[in-house]
mmCIF file of C-alpha atoms in Angstrom:
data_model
loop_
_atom_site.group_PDB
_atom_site.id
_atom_site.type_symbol
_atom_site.label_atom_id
_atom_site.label_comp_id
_atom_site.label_asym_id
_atom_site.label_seq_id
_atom_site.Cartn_x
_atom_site.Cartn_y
_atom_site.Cartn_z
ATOM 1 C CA UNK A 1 -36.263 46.070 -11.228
ATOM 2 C CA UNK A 2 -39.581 46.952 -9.983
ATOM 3 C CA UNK A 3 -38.217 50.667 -8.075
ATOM 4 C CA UNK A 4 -36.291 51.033 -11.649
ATOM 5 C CA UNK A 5 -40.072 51.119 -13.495
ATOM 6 C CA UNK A 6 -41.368 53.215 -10.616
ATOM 7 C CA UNK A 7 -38.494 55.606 -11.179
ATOM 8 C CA UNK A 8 -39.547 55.319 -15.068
ATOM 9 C CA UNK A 9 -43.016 55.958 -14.226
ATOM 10 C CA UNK A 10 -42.242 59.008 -12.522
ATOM 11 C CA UNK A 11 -40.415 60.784 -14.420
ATOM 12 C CA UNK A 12 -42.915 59.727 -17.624
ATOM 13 C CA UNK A 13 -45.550 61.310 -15.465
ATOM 14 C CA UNK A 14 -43.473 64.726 -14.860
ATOM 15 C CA UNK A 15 -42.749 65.229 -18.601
ATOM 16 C CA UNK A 16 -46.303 64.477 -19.050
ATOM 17 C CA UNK A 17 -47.362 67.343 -17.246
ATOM 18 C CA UNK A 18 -44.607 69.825 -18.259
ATOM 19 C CA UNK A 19 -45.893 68.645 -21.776
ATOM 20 C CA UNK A 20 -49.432 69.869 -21.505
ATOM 21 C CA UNK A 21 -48.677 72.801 -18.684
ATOM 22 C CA UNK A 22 -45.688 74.533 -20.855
ATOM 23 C CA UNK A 23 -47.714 73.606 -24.343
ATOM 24 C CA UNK A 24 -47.662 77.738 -24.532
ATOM 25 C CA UNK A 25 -43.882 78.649 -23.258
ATOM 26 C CA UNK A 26 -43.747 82.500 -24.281
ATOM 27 C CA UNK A 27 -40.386 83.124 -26.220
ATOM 28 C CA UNK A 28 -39.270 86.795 -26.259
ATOM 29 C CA UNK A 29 -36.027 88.212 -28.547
ATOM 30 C CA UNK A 30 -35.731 90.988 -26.961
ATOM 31 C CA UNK A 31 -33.073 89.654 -24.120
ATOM 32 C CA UNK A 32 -33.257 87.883 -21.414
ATOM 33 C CA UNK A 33 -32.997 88.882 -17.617
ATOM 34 C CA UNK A 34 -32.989 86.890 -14.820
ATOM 35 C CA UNK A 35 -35.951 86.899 -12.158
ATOM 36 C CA UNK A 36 -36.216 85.507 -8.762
ATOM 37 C CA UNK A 37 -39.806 84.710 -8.203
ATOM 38 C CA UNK A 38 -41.181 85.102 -4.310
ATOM 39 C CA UNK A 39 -43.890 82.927 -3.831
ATOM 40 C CA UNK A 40 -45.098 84.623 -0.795
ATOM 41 C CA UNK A 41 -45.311 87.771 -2.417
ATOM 42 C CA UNK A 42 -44.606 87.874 -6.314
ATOM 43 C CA UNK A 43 -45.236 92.020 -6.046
ATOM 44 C CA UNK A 44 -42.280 92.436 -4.219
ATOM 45 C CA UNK A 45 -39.776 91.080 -7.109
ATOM 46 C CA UNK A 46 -39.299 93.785 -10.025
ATOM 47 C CA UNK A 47 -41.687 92.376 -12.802
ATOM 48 C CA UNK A 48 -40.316 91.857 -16.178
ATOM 49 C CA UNK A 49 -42.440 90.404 -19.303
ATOM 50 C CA UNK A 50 -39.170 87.945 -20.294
ATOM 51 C CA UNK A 51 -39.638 86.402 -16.490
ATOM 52 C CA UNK A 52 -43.534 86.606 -15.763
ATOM 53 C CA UNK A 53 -44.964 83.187 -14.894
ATOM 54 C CA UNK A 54 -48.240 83.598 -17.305
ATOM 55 C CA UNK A 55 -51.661 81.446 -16.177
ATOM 56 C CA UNK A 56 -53.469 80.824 -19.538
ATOM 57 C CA UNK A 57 -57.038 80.104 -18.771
ATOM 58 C CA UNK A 58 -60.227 79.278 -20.922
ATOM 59 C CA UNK A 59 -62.400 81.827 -18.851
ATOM 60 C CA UNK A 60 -65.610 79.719 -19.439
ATOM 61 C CA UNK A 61 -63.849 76.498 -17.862
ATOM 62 C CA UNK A 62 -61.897 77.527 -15.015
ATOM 63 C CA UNK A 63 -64.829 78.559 -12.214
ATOM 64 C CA UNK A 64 -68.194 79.534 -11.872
ATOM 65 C CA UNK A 65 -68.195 82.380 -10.048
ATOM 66 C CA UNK A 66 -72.167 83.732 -10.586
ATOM 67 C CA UNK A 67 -74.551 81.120 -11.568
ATOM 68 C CA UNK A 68 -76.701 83.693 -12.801
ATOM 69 C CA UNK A 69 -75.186 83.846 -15.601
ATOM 70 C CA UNK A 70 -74.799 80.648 -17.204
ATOM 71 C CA UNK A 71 -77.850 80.938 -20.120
ATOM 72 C CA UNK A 72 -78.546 83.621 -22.220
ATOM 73 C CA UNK A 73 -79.365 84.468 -25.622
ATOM 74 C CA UNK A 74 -81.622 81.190 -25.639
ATOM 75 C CA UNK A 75 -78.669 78.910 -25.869
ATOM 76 C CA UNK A 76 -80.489 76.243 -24.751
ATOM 77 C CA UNK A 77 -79.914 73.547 -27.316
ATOM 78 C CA UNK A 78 -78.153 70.348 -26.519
ATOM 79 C CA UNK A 79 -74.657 71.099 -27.614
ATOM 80 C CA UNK A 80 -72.000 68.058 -28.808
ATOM 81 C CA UNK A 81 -69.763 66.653 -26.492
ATOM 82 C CA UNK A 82 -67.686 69.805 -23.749
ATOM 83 C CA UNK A 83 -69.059 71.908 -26.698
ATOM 84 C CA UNK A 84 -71.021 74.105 -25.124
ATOM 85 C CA UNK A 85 -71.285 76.814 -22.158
ATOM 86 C CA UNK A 86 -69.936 75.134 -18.560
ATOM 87 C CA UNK A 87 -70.388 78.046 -16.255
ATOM 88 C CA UNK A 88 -67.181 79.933 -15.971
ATOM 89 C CA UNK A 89 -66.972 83.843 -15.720
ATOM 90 C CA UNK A 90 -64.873 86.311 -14.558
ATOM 91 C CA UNK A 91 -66.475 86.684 -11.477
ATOM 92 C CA UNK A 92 -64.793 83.215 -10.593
ATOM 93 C CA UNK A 93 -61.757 84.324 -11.956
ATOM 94 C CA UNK A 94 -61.805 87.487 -9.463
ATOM 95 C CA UNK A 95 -62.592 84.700 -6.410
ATOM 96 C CA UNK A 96 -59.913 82.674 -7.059
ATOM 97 C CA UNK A 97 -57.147 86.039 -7.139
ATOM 98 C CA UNK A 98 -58.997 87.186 -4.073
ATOM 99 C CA UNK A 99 -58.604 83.727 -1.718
ATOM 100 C CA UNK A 100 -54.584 83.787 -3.126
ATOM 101 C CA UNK A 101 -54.905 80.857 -5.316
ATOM 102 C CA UNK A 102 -52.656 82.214 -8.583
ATOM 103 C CA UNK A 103 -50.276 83.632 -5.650
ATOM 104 C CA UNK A 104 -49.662 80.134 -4.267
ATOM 105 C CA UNK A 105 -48.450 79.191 -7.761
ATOM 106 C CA UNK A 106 -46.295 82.266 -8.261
ATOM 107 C CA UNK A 107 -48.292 83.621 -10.887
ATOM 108 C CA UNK A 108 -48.106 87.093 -11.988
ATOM 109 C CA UNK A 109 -49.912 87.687 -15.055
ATOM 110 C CA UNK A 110 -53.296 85.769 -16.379
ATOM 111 C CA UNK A 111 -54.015 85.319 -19.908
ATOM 112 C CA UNK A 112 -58.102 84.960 -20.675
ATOM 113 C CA UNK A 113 -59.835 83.692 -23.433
ATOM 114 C CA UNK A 114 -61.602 86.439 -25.576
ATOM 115 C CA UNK A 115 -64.767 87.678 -23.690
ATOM 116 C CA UNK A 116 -66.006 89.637 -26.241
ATOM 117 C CA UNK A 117 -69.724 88.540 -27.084
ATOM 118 C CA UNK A 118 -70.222 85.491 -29.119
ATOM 119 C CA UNK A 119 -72.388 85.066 -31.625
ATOM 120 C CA UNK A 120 -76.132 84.332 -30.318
ATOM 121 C CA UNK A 121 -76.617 80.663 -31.884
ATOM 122 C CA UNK A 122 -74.250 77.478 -32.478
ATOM 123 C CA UNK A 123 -72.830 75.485 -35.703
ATOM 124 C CA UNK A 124 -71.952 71.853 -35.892
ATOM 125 C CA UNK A 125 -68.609 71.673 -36.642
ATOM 126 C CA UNK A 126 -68.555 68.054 -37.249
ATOM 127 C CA UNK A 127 -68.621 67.420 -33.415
ATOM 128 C CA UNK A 128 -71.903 67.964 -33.207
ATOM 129 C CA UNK A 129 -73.542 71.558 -31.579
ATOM 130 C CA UNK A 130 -70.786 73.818 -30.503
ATOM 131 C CA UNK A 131 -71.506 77.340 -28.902
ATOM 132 C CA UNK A 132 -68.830 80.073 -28.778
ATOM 133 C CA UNK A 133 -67.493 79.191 -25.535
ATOM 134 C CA UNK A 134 -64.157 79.526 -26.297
ATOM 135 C CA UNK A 135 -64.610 82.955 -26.959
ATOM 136 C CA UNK A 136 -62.716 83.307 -30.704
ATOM 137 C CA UNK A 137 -66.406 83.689 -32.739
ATOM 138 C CA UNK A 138 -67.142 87.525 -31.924
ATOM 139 C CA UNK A 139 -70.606 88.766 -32.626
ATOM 140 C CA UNK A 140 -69.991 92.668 -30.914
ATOM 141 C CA UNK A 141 -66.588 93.276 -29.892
ATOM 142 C CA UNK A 142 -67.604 96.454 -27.932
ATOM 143 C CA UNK A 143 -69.551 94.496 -25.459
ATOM 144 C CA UNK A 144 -68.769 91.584 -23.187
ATOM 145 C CA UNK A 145 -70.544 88.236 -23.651
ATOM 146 C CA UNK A 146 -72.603 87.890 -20.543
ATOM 147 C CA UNK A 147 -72.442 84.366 -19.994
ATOM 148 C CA UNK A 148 -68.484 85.654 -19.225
ATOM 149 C CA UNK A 149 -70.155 88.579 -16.901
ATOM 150 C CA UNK A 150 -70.205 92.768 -17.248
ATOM 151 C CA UNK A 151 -67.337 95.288 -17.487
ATOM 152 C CA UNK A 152 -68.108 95.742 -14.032
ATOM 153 C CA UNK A 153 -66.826 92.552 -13.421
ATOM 154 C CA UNK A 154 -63.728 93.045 -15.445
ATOM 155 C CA UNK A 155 -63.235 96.534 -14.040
ATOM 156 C CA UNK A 156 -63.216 94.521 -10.526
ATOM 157 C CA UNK A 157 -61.293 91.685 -11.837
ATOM 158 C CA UNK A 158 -57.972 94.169 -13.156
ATOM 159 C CA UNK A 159 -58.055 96.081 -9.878
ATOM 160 C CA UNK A 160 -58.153 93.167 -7.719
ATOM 161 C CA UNK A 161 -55.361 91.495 -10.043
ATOM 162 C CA UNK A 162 -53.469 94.529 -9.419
ATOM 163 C CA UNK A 163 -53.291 94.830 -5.896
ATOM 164 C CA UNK A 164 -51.710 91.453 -5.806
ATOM 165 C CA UNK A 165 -49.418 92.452 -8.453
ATOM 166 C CA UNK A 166 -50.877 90.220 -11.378
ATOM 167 C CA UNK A 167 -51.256 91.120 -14.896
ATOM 168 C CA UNK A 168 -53.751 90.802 -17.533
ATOM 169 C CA UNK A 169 -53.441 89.615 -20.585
ATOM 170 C CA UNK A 170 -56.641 89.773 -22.697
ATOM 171 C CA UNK A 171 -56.890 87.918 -26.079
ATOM 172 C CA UNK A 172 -57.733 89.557 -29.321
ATOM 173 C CA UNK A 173 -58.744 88.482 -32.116
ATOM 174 C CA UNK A 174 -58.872 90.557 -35.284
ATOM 175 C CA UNK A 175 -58.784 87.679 -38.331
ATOM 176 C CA UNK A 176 -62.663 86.641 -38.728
ATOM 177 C CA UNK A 177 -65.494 87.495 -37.191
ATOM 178 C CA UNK A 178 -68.357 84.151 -35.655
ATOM 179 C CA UNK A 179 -69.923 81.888 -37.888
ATOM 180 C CA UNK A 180 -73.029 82.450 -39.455
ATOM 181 C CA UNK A 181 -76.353 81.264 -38.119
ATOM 182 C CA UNK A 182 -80.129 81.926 -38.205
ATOM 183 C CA UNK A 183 -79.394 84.410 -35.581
ATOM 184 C CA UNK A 184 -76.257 86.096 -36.836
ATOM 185 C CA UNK A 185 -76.193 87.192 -39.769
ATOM 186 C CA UNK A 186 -73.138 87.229 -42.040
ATOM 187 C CA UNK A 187 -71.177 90.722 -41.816
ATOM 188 C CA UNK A 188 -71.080 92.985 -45.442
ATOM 189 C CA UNK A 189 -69.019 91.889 -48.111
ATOM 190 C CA UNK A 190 -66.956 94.877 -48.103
ATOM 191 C CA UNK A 191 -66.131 93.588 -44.153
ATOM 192 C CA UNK A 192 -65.638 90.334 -44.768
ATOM 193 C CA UNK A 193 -64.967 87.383 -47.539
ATOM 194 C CA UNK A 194 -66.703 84.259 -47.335
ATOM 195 C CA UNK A 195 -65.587 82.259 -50.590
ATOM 196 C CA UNK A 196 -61.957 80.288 -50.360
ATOM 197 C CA UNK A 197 -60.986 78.472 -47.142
ATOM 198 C CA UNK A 198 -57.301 78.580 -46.995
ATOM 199 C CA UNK A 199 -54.453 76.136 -47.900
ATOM 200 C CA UNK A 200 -51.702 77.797 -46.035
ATOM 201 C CA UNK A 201 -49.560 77.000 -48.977
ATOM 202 C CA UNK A 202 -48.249 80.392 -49.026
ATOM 203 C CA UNK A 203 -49.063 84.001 -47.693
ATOM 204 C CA UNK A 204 -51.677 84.887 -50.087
ATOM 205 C CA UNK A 205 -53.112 81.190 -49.399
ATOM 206 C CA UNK A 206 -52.973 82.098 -45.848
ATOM 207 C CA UNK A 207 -53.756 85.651 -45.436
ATOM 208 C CA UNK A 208 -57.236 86.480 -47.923
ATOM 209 C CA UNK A 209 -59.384 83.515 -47.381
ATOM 210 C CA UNK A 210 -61.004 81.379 -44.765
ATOM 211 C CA UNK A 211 -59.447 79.693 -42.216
ATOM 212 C CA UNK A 212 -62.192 77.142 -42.559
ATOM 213 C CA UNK A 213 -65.571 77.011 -43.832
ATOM 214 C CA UNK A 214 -68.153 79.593 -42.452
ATOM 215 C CA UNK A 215 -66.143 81.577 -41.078
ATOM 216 C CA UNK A 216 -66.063 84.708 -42.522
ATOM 217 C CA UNK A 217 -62.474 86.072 -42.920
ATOM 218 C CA UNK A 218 -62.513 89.698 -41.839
ATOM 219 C CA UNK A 219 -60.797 92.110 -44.521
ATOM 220 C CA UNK A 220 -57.401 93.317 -43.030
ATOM 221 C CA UNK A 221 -55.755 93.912 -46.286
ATOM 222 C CA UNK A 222 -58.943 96.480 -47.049
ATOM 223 C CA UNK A 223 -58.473 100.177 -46.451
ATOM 224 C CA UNK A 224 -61.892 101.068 -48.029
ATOM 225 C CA UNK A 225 -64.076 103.215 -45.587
ATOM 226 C CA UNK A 226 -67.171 101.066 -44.848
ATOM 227 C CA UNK A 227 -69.794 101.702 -43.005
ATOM 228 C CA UNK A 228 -71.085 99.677 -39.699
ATOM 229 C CA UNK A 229 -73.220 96.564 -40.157
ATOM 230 C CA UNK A 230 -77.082 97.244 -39.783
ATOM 231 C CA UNK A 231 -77.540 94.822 -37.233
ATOM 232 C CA UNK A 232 -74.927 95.959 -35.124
ATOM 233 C CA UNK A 233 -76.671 99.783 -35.757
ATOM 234 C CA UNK A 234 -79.601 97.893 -34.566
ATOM 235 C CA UNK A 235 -78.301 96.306 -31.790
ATOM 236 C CA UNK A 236 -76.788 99.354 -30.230
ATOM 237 C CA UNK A 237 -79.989 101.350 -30.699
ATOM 238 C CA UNK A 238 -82.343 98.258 -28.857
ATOM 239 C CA UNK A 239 -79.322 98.845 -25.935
ATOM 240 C CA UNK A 240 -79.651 102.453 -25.713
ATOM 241 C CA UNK A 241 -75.872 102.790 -26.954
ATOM 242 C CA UNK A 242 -75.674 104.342 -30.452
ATOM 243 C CA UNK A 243 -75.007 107.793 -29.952
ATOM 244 C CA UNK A 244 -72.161 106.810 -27.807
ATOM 245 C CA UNK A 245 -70.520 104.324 -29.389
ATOM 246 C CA UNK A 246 -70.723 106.496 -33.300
ATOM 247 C CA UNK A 247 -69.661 109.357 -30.946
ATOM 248 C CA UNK A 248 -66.432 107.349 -29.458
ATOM 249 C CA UNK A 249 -65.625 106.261 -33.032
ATOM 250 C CA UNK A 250 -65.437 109.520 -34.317
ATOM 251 C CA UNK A 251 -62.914 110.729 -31.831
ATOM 252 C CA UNK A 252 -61.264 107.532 -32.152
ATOM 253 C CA UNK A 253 -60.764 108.478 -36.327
ATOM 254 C CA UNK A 254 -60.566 111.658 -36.133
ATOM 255 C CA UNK A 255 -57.276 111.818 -33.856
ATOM 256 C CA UNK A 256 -55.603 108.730 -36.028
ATOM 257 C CA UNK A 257 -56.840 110.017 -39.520
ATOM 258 C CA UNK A 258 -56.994 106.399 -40.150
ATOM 259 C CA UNK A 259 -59.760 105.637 -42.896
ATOM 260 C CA UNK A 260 -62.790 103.588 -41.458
ATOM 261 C CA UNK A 261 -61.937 100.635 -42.878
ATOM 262 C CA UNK A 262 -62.603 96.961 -40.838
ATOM 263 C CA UNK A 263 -59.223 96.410 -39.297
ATOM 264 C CA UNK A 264 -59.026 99.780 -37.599
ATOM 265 C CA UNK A 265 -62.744 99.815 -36.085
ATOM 266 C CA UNK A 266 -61.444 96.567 -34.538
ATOM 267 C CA UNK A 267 -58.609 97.548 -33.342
ATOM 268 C CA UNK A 268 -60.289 100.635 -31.948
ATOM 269 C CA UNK A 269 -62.747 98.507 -30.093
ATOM 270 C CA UNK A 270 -59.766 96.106 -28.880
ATOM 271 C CA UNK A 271 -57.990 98.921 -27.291
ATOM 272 C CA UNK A 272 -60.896 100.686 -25.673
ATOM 273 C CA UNK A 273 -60.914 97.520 -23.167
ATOM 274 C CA UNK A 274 -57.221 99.215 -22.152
ATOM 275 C CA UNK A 275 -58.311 102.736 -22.159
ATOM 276 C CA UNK A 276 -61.413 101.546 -19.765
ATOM 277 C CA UNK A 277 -59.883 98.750 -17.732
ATOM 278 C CA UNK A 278 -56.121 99.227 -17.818
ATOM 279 C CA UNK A 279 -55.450 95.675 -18.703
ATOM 280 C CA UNK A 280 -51.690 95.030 -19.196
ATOM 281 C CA UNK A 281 -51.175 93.180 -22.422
ATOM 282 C CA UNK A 282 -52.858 91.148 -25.375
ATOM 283 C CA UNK A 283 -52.452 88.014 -27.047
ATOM 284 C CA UNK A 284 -53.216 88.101 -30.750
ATOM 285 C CA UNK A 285 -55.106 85.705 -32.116
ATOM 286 C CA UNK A 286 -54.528 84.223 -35.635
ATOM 287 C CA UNK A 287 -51.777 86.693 -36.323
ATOM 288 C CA UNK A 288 -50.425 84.985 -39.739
ATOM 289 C CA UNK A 289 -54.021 85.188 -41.390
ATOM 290 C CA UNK A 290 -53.516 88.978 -41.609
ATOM 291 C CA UNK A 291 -51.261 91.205 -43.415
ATOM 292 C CA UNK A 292 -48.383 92.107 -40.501
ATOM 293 C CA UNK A 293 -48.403 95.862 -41.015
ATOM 294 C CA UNK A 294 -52.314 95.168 -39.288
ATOM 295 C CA UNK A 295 -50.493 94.346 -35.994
ATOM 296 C CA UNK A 296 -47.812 97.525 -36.078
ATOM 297 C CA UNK A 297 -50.975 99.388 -36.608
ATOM 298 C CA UNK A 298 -52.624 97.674 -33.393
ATOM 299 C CA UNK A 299 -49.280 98.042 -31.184
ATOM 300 C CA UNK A 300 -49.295 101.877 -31.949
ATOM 301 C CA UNK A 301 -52.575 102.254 -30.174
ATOM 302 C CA UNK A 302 -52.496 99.472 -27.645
ATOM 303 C CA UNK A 303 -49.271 102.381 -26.169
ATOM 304 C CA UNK A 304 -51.464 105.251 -26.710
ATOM 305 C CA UNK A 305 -54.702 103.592 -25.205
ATOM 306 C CA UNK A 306 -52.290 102.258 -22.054
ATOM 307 C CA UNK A 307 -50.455 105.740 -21.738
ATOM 308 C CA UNK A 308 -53.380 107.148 -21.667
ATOM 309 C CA UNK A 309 -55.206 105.256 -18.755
ATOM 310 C CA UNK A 310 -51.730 105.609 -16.842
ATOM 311 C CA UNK A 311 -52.418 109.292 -17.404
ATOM 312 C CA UNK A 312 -55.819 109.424 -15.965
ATOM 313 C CA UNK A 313 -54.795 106.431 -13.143
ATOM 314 C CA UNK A 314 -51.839 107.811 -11.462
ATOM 315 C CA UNK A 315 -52.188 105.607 -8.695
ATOM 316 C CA UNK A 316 -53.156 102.950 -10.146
ATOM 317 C CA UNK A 317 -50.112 102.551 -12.180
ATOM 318 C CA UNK A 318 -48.188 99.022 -11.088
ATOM 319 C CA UNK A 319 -44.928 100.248 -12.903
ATOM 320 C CA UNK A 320 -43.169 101.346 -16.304
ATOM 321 C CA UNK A 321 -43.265 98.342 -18.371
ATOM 322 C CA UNK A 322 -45.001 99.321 -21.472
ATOM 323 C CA UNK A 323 -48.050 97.694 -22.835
ATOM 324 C CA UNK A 324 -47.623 94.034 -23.936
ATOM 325 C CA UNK A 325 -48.211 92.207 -27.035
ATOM 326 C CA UNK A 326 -47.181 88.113 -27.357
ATOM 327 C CA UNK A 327 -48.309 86.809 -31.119
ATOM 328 C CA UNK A 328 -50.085 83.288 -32.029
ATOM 329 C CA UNK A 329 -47.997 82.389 -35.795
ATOM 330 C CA UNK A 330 -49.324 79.043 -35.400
ATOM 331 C CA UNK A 331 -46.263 76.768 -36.730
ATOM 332 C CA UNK A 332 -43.655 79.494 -35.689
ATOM 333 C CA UNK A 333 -40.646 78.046 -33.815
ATOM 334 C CA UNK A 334 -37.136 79.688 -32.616
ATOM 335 C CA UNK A 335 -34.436 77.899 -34.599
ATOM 336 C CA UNK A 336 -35.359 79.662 -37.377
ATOM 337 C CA UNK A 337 -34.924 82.888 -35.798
ATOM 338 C CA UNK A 338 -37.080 85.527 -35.537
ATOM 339 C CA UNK A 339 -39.400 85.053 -39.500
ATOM 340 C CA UNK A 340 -42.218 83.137 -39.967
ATOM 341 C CA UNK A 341 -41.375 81.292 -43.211
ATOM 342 C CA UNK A 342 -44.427 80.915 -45.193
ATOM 343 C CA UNK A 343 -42.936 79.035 -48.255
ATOM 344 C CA UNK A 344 -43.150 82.406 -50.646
ATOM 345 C CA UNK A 345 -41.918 85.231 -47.925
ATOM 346 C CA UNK A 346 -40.799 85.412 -44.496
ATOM 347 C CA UNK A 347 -42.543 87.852 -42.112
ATOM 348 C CA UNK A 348 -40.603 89.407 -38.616
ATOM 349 C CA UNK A 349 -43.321 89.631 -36.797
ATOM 350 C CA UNK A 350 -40.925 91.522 -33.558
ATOM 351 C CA UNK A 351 -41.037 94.107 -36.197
ATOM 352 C CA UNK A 352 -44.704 94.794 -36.478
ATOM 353 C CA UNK A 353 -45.908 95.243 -33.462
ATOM 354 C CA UNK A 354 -45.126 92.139 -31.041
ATOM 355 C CA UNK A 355 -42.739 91.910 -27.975
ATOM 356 C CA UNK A 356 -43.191 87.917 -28.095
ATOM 357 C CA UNK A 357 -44.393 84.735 -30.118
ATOM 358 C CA UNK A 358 -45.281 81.610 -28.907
ATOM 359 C CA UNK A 359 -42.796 78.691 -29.475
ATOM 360 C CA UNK A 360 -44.709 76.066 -30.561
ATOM 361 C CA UNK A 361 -41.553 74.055 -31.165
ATOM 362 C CA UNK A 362 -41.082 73.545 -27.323
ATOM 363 C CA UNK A 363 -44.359 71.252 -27.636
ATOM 364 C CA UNK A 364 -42.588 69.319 -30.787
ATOM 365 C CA UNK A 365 -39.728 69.134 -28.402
ATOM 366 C CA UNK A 366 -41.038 68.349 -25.238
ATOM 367 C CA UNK A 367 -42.823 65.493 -26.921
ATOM 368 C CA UNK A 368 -39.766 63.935 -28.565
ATOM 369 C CA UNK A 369 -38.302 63.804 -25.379
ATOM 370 C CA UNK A 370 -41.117 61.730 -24.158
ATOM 371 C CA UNK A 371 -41.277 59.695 -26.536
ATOM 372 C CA UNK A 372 -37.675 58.863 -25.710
ATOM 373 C CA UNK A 373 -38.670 58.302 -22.082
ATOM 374 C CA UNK A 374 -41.614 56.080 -22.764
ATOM 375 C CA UNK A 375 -40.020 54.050 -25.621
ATOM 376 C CA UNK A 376 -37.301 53.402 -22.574
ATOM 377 C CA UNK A 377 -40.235 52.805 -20.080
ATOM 378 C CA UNK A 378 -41.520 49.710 -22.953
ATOM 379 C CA UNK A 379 -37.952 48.114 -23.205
ATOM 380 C CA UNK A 380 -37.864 48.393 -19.276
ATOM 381 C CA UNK A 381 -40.488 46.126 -19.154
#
């Protein structure tokens, strides 16, 4: 009886881990193929998107690479419990592809947290102080936050990913912008609303209003030309940037004839990170808090931006799989296909703009099957 409940125990411990390590199994409709991975050497097997073994990571909790690094912006308040800034940066990320650790595990594609920069202060979110660590409350998506490091560092990072044949996957967000605080102030109202937090009851419900209270719901449905926010005007002049960055978006408009309105200056500053970098794919945050034509609209320049630094990077070029795009429809699950059912409409999101969506209902599943396992484990005993 006793090696029956170690058995028992064992296996309750391997769905445990599948549980939490597959929480984010990619699901792709667009075929399968089969891929034999070679842990020795993962760039020797053709890489496909349907068979890449993805490492997600929250860049500011996987390794401190540069110490240097870990205050600025005077975020020196005592944040709530794991709610604040722990160190990690993509310099640690680059150490750890460097000494062959992602290798080991046949990984060949990383997925990072956003590492845009965050907004300056914190918010108590009921957990007491919480600072944007996480990387989803975007102050100035054209720079990087530099507790995360410089786009020297991520320049460094995608090259030395790339000689050992491992992707990037960068995540975007596009939905809200950070909370507000003392030190960042709220974006215009023709940017952003700030008035009903959502019930998700149906699309409208779930699409133009806040996903919770102060934070300010970016307006994707808009295509009103606005103009930038004076403090980020500001900000770019005190960094010696302005004339460059007005001068990039002007290009950037003038070649789409898309209207300046606040999804496409995002989207524009998304995609410069693949024009610059060469990074391989996004995740999209938030995806079903937008109107879907937002993400066709952000998949038509996510292929120009990575054609275009293919162009200019001849040698750099890994292969010919074309830029790619996985969706977060939190709630979005594969027996029902490929829509999104929000009560009042369905949405195909494989149709505006995404190779992929997350399954969320292997999570559902996987726990159902341990609950099976430990419910057998109790009568064991």
């Amino acid at each position: 009886m006793n090696s029956w409940r170690k058995f028992i125990d064992n296996i309750m411990k391997k769905y445990t881990f599948l549980s939490l390590s597959l929480v984010y199994l990619i699901m792709s409709c667009s075929g399968s193929k089969s891929v034999t991975m070679n842990n020795e050497n993962t760039s020797k097997t053709p890489f496909v998107w349907e068979g890449a073994n993805v490492y997600f990571l929250l860049t500011d909790r996987f390794y401190n690479g540069d110490t240097s690094n870990d205050i600025n912006f005077n975020r020196t308040k005592t944040p709530g419990k794991l709610r604040g800034f722990e160190g990690g940066d993509i310099i640690g990320i680059t150490q750890k592809i460097e000494s062959g650790y992602f290798e080991k595990l046949g990984i060949n594609a990383i997925w990072l947290t956003p590492i845009v920069e965050q907004i300056h202060d914190g918010v108590d979110e009921g957990t007491g102080l919480s600072y944007g660590f996480h990387g989803y409350w975007a102050k100035d998506w054209t720079a990087l936050d530099p507790n995360f490091g410089t786009k020297e560092d991520l320049a460094n990072l995608v090259k030395k990913a790339h000689e050992k044949g491992i992707r990037i996957i960068l995540d975007g967000v596009i939905n809200h912008t950070g909370p507000v605080t003392p030190e960042d102030p709220v974006w215009p109202s023709d940017w952003v609303r700030t008035g009903i937090v959502c019930d998700y009851k149906s699309f409208e419900n779930s699409t133009m209003c806040t996903l919770v209270e102060n934070l300010p719901d970016v307006k994707t449905e808009s295509t009103q030309n606005v103009e930038l926010p004076p403090f980020l005007i500001e900000k770019w002049k005190k960094e010696a940037r302005y004339e460059k960055e007005i001068a990039s978006l002007d290009e950037f408009f003038k070649r789409t004839g898309y209207p300046r309105s606040p999804k496409y200056y995002i989207i524009k500053w998304l995609t410069d990170y693949i024009l610059e970098f060469g990074i391989d794919g996004y995740r999209a945050d938030t995806v079903k808090h937008t109107e879907e034509g937002v993400w066709a609209d952000f998949k038509t320049q996510c292929d120009y931006a990575f054609e275009t630094w293919k162009k200019h990077h001849p040698l750099e070029v890994l292969d010919q799989n074309p830029f790619y795009t996985i969706a977060e429809v939190y709630g979005y699950g594969i027996s029902g296909g490929q829509d999104y059912d929000f009560g009042d409409r369905k949405v195909n999101y494989f149709q505006n703009g995404f190779n992929s969506m997350i399954n969320f209902e292997f999570k559902w599943n996987a726990l159902k099957t341990i609950t099976k396992v430990y419910f057998l484990n109790i009568r064991m005993r």
